[in-house]
Amino acid sequence: MGLKRTKLLGIQSVLGINTVGILTVGVTPTAGGVGIASTTYLRGVIMHNTGIATATSSLYVYPSGESNISVGQTAYRLARVDLNANETFFFEANYPIVLTDREKIIVEITQPAAVVGGTGISTVNYQILGDTDI
């Protein structure tokens, strides 16, 4: 298989408070229309809070055997950041994170800690950056 430079996903808008799987390797079709994402190389994620409230946004990579995505599990968390209204955060890996069959990218929006303030009820846009084998 050859490495295909394609758009992995379109912008994924998630309304919080919520935990959502946005990409499952071997299941999710690419946004570029070239097929199902197989081995995927995650280079980065852009998170943008489009709402009017502060929210905590978390990024997870779940192994293939894990099926409970109802709540983010800290053992799989890569990033967690408080996003003010209209704030953007870039998660970038120095080296691509390799995801194989049935591994998942999960995002979560929660209420920030009391010292930060905010309700967590906000929409966060996620853009996944990377490549895939097709």
JSON list of C-alpha atoms in Angstrom, two decimals:
[
{"chain": "A", "resi": 1, "resn": "MET", "atom": "CA", "xyz": [0.00, 0.00, 0.00]},
{"chain": "A", "resi": 2, "resn": "GLY", "atom": "CA", "xyz": [1.13, 3.51, -0.72]},
{"chain": "A", "resi": 3, "resn": "LEU", "atom": "CA", "xyz": [0.99, 6.51, 1.54]},
{"chain": "A", "resi": 4, "resn": "LYS", "atom": "CA", "xyz": [-1.84, 8.76, 0.40]},
{"chain": "A", "resi": 5, "resn": "ARG", "atom": "CA", "xyz": [-1.75, 12.44, 1.22]},
{"chain": "A", "resi": 6, "resn": "THR", "atom": "CA", "xyz": [-5.40, 13.15, 1.68]},
{"chain": "A", "resi": 7, "resn": "LYS", "atom": "CA", "xyz": [-7.72, 14.95, 4.01]},
{"chain": "A", "resi": 8, "resn": "LEU", "atom": "CA", "xyz": [-8.38, 12.45, 6.79]},
{"chain": "A", "resi": 9, "resn": "LEU", "atom": "CA", "xyz": [-11.57, 14.11, 8.01]},
{"chain": "A", "resi": 10, "resn": "GLY", "atom": "CA", "xyz": [-13.52, 17.26, 7.46]},
{"chain": "A", "resi": 11, "resn": "ILE", "atom": "CA", "xyz": [-13.91, 19.61, 10.39]},
{"chain": "A", "resi": 12, "resn": "GLN", "atom": "CA", "xyz": [-15.68, 17.75, 13.19]},
{"chain": "A", "resi": 13, "resn": "SER", "atom": "CA", "xyz": [-17.92, 19.99, 15.34]},
{"chain": "A", "resi": 14, "resn": "VAL", "atom": "CA", "xyz": [-18.66, 18.61, 18.79]},
{"chain": "A", "resi": 15, "resn": "LEU", "atom": "CA", "xyz": [-21.14, 20.19, 21.21]},
{"chain": "A", "resi": 16, "resn": "GLY", "atom": "CA", "xyz": [-20.10, 19.77, 24.85]},
{"chain": "A", "resi": 17, "resn": "ILE", "atom": "CA", "xyz": [-20.41, 18.36, 27.36]},
{"chain": "A", "resi": 18, "resn": "ASN", "atom": "CA", "xyz": [-19.71, 15.22, 25.31]},
{"chain": "A", "resi": 19, "resn": "THR", "atom": "CA", "xyz": [-17.23, 12.42, 24.47]},
{"chain": "A", "resi": 20, "resn": "VAL", "atom": "CA", "xyz": [-17.12, 11.39, 20.79]},
{"chain": "A", "resi": 21, "resn": "GLY", "atom": "CA", "xyz": [-15.08, 9.04, 18.63]},
{"chain": "A", "resi": 22, "resn": "ILE", "atom": "CA", "xyz": [-14.22, 10.94, 15.46]},
{"chain": "A", "resi": 23, "resn": "LEU", "atom": "CA", "xyz": [-11.95, 8.46, 13.65]},
{"chain": "A", "resi": 24, "resn": "THR", "atom": "CA", "xyz": [-11.61, 4.68, 13.81]},
{"chain": "A", "resi": 25, "resn": "VAL", "atom": "CA", "xyz": [-8.82, 3.21, 11.70]},
{"chain": "A", "resi": 26, "resn": "GLY", "atom": "CA", "xyz": [-10.18, 0.60, 9.28]},
{"chain": "A", "resi": 27, "resn": "VAL", "atom": "CA", "xyz": [-13.75, 1.91, 9.59]},
{"chain": "A", "resi": 28, "resn": "THR", "atom": "CA", "xyz": [-13.88, 5.68, 8.94]},
{"chain": "A", "resi": 29, "resn": "PRO", "atom": "CA", "xyz": [-13.87, 6.84, 5.30]},
{"chain": "A", "resi": 30, "resn": "THR", "atom": "CA", "xyz": [-11.45, 9.66, 4.50]},
{"chain": "A", "resi": 31, "resn": "ALA", "atom": "CA", "xyz": [-12.82, 13.09, 3.63]},
{"chain": "A", "resi": 32, "resn": "GLY", "atom": "CA", "xyz": [-10.71, 13.05, 0.47]},
{"chain": "A", "resi": 33, "resn": "GLY", "atom": "CA", "xyz": [-12.89, 10.27, -0.89]},
{"chain": "A", "resi": 34, "resn": "VAL", "atom": "CA", "xyz": [-10.04, 7.88, -1.56]},
{"chain": "A", "resi": 35, "resn": "GLY", "atom": "CA", "xyz": [-11.25, 5.08, 0.71]},
{"chain": "A", "resi": 36, "resn": "ILE", "atom": "CA", "xyz": [-11.22, 3.80, 4.28]},
{"chain": "A", "resi": 37, "resn": "ALA", "atom": "CA", "xyz": [-8.39, 5.03, 6.50]},
{"chain": "A", "resi": 38, "resn": "SER", "atom": "CA", "xyz": [-6.06, 2.10, 7.17]},
{"chain": "A", "resi": 39, "resn": "THR", "atom": "CA", "xyz": [-2.72, 2.66, 8.92]},
{"chain": "A", "resi": 40, "resn": "THR", "atom": "CA", "xyz": [-2.97, 6.35, 9.88]},
{"chain": "A", "resi": 41, "resn": "TYR", "atom": "CA", "xyz": [-0.23, 8.78, 10.83]},
{"chain": "A", "resi": 42, "resn": "LEU", "atom": "CA", "xyz": [-1.53, 11.45, 13.21]},
{"chain": "A", "resi": 43, "resn": "ARG", "atom": "CA", "xyz": [0.59, 14.59, 12.94]},
{"chain": "A", "resi": 44, "resn": "GLY", "atom": "CA", "xyz": [-1.62, 17.05, 14.77]},
{"chain": "A", "resi": 45, "resn": "VAL", "atom": "CA", "xyz": [-5.04, 18.28, 15.80]},
{"chain": "A", "resi": 46, "resn": "ILE", "atom": "CA", "xyz": [-6.46, 21.79, 15.70]},
{"chain": "A", "resi": 47, "resn": "MET", "atom": "CA", "xyz": [-9.09, 22.56, 18.37]},
{"chain": "A", "resi": 48, "resn": "HIS", "atom": "CA", "xyz": [-11.16, 25.76, 18.15]},
{"chain": "A", "resi": 49, "resn": "ASN", "atom": "CA", "xyz": [-13.85, 26.82, 20.63]},
{"chain": "A", "resi": 50, "resn": "THR", "atom": "CA", "xyz": [-16.58, 28.50, 18.58]},
{"chain": "A", "resi": 51, "resn": "GLY", "atom": "CA", "xyz": [-18.88, 29.04, 21.57]},
{"chain": "A", "resi": 52, "resn": "ILE", "atom": "CA", "xyz": [-19.26, 31.80, 24.13]},
{"chain": "A", "resi": 53, "resn": "ALA", "atom": "CA", "xyz": [-18.22, 29.74, 27.19]},
{"chain": "A", "resi": 54, "resn": "THR", "atom": "CA", "xyz": [-14.90, 28.32, 28.35]},
{"chain": "A", "resi": 55, "resn": "ALA", "atom": "CA", "xyz": [-14.65, 24.55, 27.87]},
{"chain": "A", "resi": 56, "resn": "THR", "atom": "CA", "xyz": [-12.02, 21.89, 28.57]},
{"chain": "A", "resi": 57, "resn": "SER", "atom": "CA", "xyz": [-11.09, 19.95, 25.44]},
{"chain": "A", "resi": 58, "resn": "SER", "atom": "CA", "xyz": [-9.26, 16.61, 25.61]},
{"chain": "A", "resi": 59, "resn": "LEU", "atom": "CA", "xyz": [-7.73, 14.40, 22.92]},
{"chain": "A", "resi": 60, "resn": "TYR", "atom": "CA", "xyz": [-7.36, 10.62, 23.30]},
{"chain": "A", "resi": 61, "resn": "VAL", "atom": "CA", "xyz": [-6.00, 7.72, 21.27]},
{"chain": "A", "resi": 62, "resn": "TYR", "atom": "CA", "xyz": [-7.72, 4.46, 22.26]},
{"chain": "A", "resi": 63, "resn": "PRO", "atom": "CA", "xyz": [-6.26, 1.03, 21.51]},
{"chain": "A", "resi": 64, "resn": "SER", "atom": "CA", "xyz": [-8.14, -1.37, 19.26]},
{"chain": "A", "resi": 65, "resn": "GLY", "atom": "CA", "xyz": [-9.59, -3.48, 22.07]},
{"chain": "A", "resi": 66, "resn": "GLU", "atom": "CA", "xyz": [-11.14, -0.57, 23.99]},
{"chain": "A", "resi": 67, "resn": "SER", "atom": "CA", "xyz": [-14.83, -0.07, 23.20]},
{"chain": "A", "resi": 68, "resn": "ASN", "atom": "CA", "xyz": [-16.05, 2.12, 26.08]},
{"chain": "A", "resi": 69, "resn": "ILE", "atom": "CA", "xyz": [-15.85, 5.69, 24.80]},
{"chain": "A", "resi": 70, "resn": "SER", "atom": "CA", "xyz": [-18.65, 7.10, 26.95]},
{"chain": "A", "resi": 71, "resn": "VAL", "atom": "CA", "xyz": [-16.11, 8.97, 29.08]},
{"chain": "A", "resi": 72, "resn": "GLY", "atom": "CA", "xyz": [-12.47, 9.84, 28.40]},
{"chain": "A", "resi": 73, "resn": "GLN", "atom": "CA", "xyz": [-9.98, 7.53, 30.09]},
{"chain": "A", "resi": 74, "resn": "THR", "atom": "CA", "xyz": [-6.88, 9.32, 31.37]},
{"chain": "A", "resi": 75, "resn": "ALA", "atom": "CA", "xyz": [-4.63, 6.38, 30.46]},
{"chain": "A", "resi": 76, "resn": "TYR", "atom": "CA", "xyz": [-5.20, 7.21, 26.77]},
{"chain": "A", "resi": 77, "resn": "ARG", "atom": "CA", "xyz": [-5.18, 11.03, 26.95]},
{"chain": "A", "resi": 78, "resn": "LEU", "atom": "CA", "xyz": [-2.66, 12.93, 24.82]},
{"chain": "A", "resi": 79, "resn": "ALA", "atom": "CA", "xyz": [-3.76, 16.51, 25.52]},
{"chain": "A", "resi": 80, "resn": "ARG", "atom": "CA", "xyz": [-6.14, 18.47, 27.74]},
{"chain": "A", "resi": 81, "resn": "VAL", "atom": "CA", "xyz": [-6.57, 22.21, 27.48]},
{"chain": "A", "resi": 82, "resn": "ASP", "atom": "CA", "xyz": [-9.00, 24.88, 28.69]},
{"chain": "A", "resi": 83, "resn": "LEU", "atom": "CA", "xyz": [-10.26, 26.83, 25.68]},
{"chain": "A", "resi": 84, "resn": "ASN", "atom": "CA", "xyz": [-11.78, 30.26, 26.17]},
{"chain": "A", "resi": 85, "resn": "ALA", "atom": "CA", "xyz": [-14.43, 31.45, 23.72]},
{"chain": "A", "resi": 86, "resn": "ASN", "atom": "CA", "xyz": [-12.93, 31.86, 20.21]},
{"chain": "A", "resi": 87, "resn": "GLU", "atom": "CA", "xyz": [-9.59, 30.38, 21.29]},
{"chain": "A", "resi": 88, "resn": "THR", "atom": "CA", "xyz": [-7.60, 27.91, 19.15]},
{"chain": "A", "resi": 89, "resn": "PHE", "atom": "CA", "xyz": [-5.13, 25.25, 20.31]},
{"chain": "A", "resi": 90, "resn": "PHE", "atom": "CA", "xyz": [-2.73, 23.21, 18.16]},
{"chain": "A", "resi": 91, "resn": "PHE", "atom": "CA", "xyz": [-1.61, 19.74, 19.25]},
{"chain": "A", "resi": 92, "resn": "GLU", "atom": "CA", "xyz": [1.44, 18.74, 17.23]},
{"chain": "A", "resi": 93, "resn": "ALA", "atom": "CA", "xyz": [3.51, 15.58, 17.55]},
{"chain": "A", "resi": 94, "resn": "ASN", "atom": "CA", "xyz": [7.23, 15.82, 16.75]},
{"chain": "A", "resi": 95, "resn": "TYR", "atom": "CA", "xyz": [6.93, 12.44, 15.06]},
{"chain": "A", "resi": 96, "resn": "PRO", "atom": "CA", "xyz": [3.68, 11.04, 13.63]},
{"chain": "A", "resi": 97, "resn": "ILE", "atom": "CA", "xyz": [1.65, 8.85, 15.97]},
{"chain": "A", "resi": 98, "resn": "VAL", "atom": "CA", "xyz": [0.96, 5.59, 14.12]},
{"chain": "A", "resi": 99, "resn": "LEU", "atom": "CA", "xyz": [-2.58, 4.22, 14.45]},
{"chain": "A", "resi": 100, "resn": "THR", "atom": "CA", "xyz": [-3.44, 0.76, 13.15]},
{"chain": "A", "resi": 101, "resn": "ASP", "atom": "CA", "xyz": [-6.58, -1.35, 12.72]},
{"chain": "A", "resi": 102, "resn": "ARG", "atom": "CA", "xyz": [-9.47, -0.28, 14.99]},
{"chain": "A", "resi": 103, "resn": "GLU", "atom": "CA", "xyz": [-7.48, 2.24, 17.04]},
{"chain": "A", "resi": 104, "resn": "LYS", "atom": "CA", "xyz": [-9.56, 5.36, 17.65]},
{"chain": "A", "resi": 105, "resn": "ILE", "atom": "CA", "xyz": [-9.20, 9.12, 17.97]},
{"chain": "A", "resi": 106, "resn": "ILE", "atom": "CA", "xyz": [-11.57, 10.34, 20.69]},
{"chain": "A", "resi": 107, "resn": "VAL", "atom": "CA", "xyz": [-12.32, 13.93, 21.69]},
{"chain": "A", "resi": 108, "resn": "GLU", "atom": "CA", "xyz": [-14.04, 15.15, 24.83]},
{"chain": "A", "resi": 109, "resn": "ILE", "atom": "CA", "xyz": [-15.51, 18.45, 25.98]},
{"chain": "A", "resi": 110, "resn": "THR", "atom": "CA", "xyz": [-16.04, 18.93, 29.70]},
{"chain": "A", "resi": 111, "resn": "GLN", "atom": "CA", "xyz": [-16.66, 21.69, 32.21]},
{"chain": "A", "resi": 112, "resn": "PRO", "atom": "CA", "xyz": [-13.43, 23.39, 33.31]},
{"chain": "A", "resi": 113, "resn": "ALA", "atom": "CA", "xyz": [-12.27, 23.36, 36.91]},
{"chain": "A", "resi": 114, "resn": "ALA", "atom": "CA", "xyz": [-14.02, 25.86, 39.18]},
{"chain": "A", "resi": 115, "resn": "VAL", "atom": "CA", "xyz": [-10.90, 28.07, 39.35]},
{"chain": "A", "resi": 116, "resn": "VAL", "atom": "CA", "xyz": [-10.98, 28.47, 35.56]},
{"chain": "A", "resi": 117, "resn": "GLY", "atom": "CA", "xyz": [-14.73, 29.06, 35.29]},
{"chain": "A", "resi": 118, "resn": "GLY", "atom": "CA", "xyz": [-16.99, 28.28, 32.37]},
{"chain": "A", "resi": 119, "resn": "THR", "atom": "CA", "xyz": [-19.82, 25.85, 31.74]},
{"chain": "A", "resi": 120, "resn": "GLY", "atom": "CA", "xyz": [-18.25, 23.51, 29.18]},
{"chain": "A", "resi": 121, "resn": "ILE", "atom": "CA", "xyz": [-21.39, 23.88, 27.09]},
{"chain": "A", "resi": 122, "resn": "SER", "atom": "CA", "xyz": [-19.76, 25.03, 23.91]},
{"chain": "A", "resi": 123, "resn": "THR", "atom": "CA", "xyz": [-19.05, 23.83, 20.37]},
{"chain": "A", "resi": 124, "resn": "VAL", "atom": "CA", "xyz": [-15.46, 22.90, 19.60]},
{"chain": "A", "resi": 125, "resn": "ASN", "atom": "CA", "xyz": [-14.27, 22.28, 16.03]},
{"chain": "A", "resi": 126, "resn": "TYR", "atom": "CA", "xyz": [-11.59, 19.62, 15.53]},
{"chain": "A", "resi": 127, "resn": "GLN", "atom": "CA", "xyz": [-9.40, 19.24, 12.44]},
{"chain": "A", "resi": 128, "resn": "ILE", "atom": "CA", "xyz": [-7.26, 16.09, 12.28]},
{"chain": "A", "resi": 129, "resn": "LEU", "atom": "CA", "xyz": [-3.92, 16.48, 10.45]},
{"chain": "A", "resi": 130, "resn": "GLY", "atom": "CA", "xyz": [-2.08, 13.47, 9.09]},
{"chain": "A", "resi": 131, "resn": "ASP", "atom": "CA", "xyz": [-1.76, 10.86, 6.36]},
{"chain": "A", "resi": 132, "resn": "THR", "atom": "CA", "xyz": [-3.04, 7.34, 5.75]},
{"chain": "A", "resi": 133, "resn": "ASP", "atom": "CA", "xyz": [-2.22, 4.20, 3.81]},
{"chain": "A", "resi": 134, "resn": "ILE", "atom": "CA", "xyz": [-4.98, 3.41, 1.32]}
]
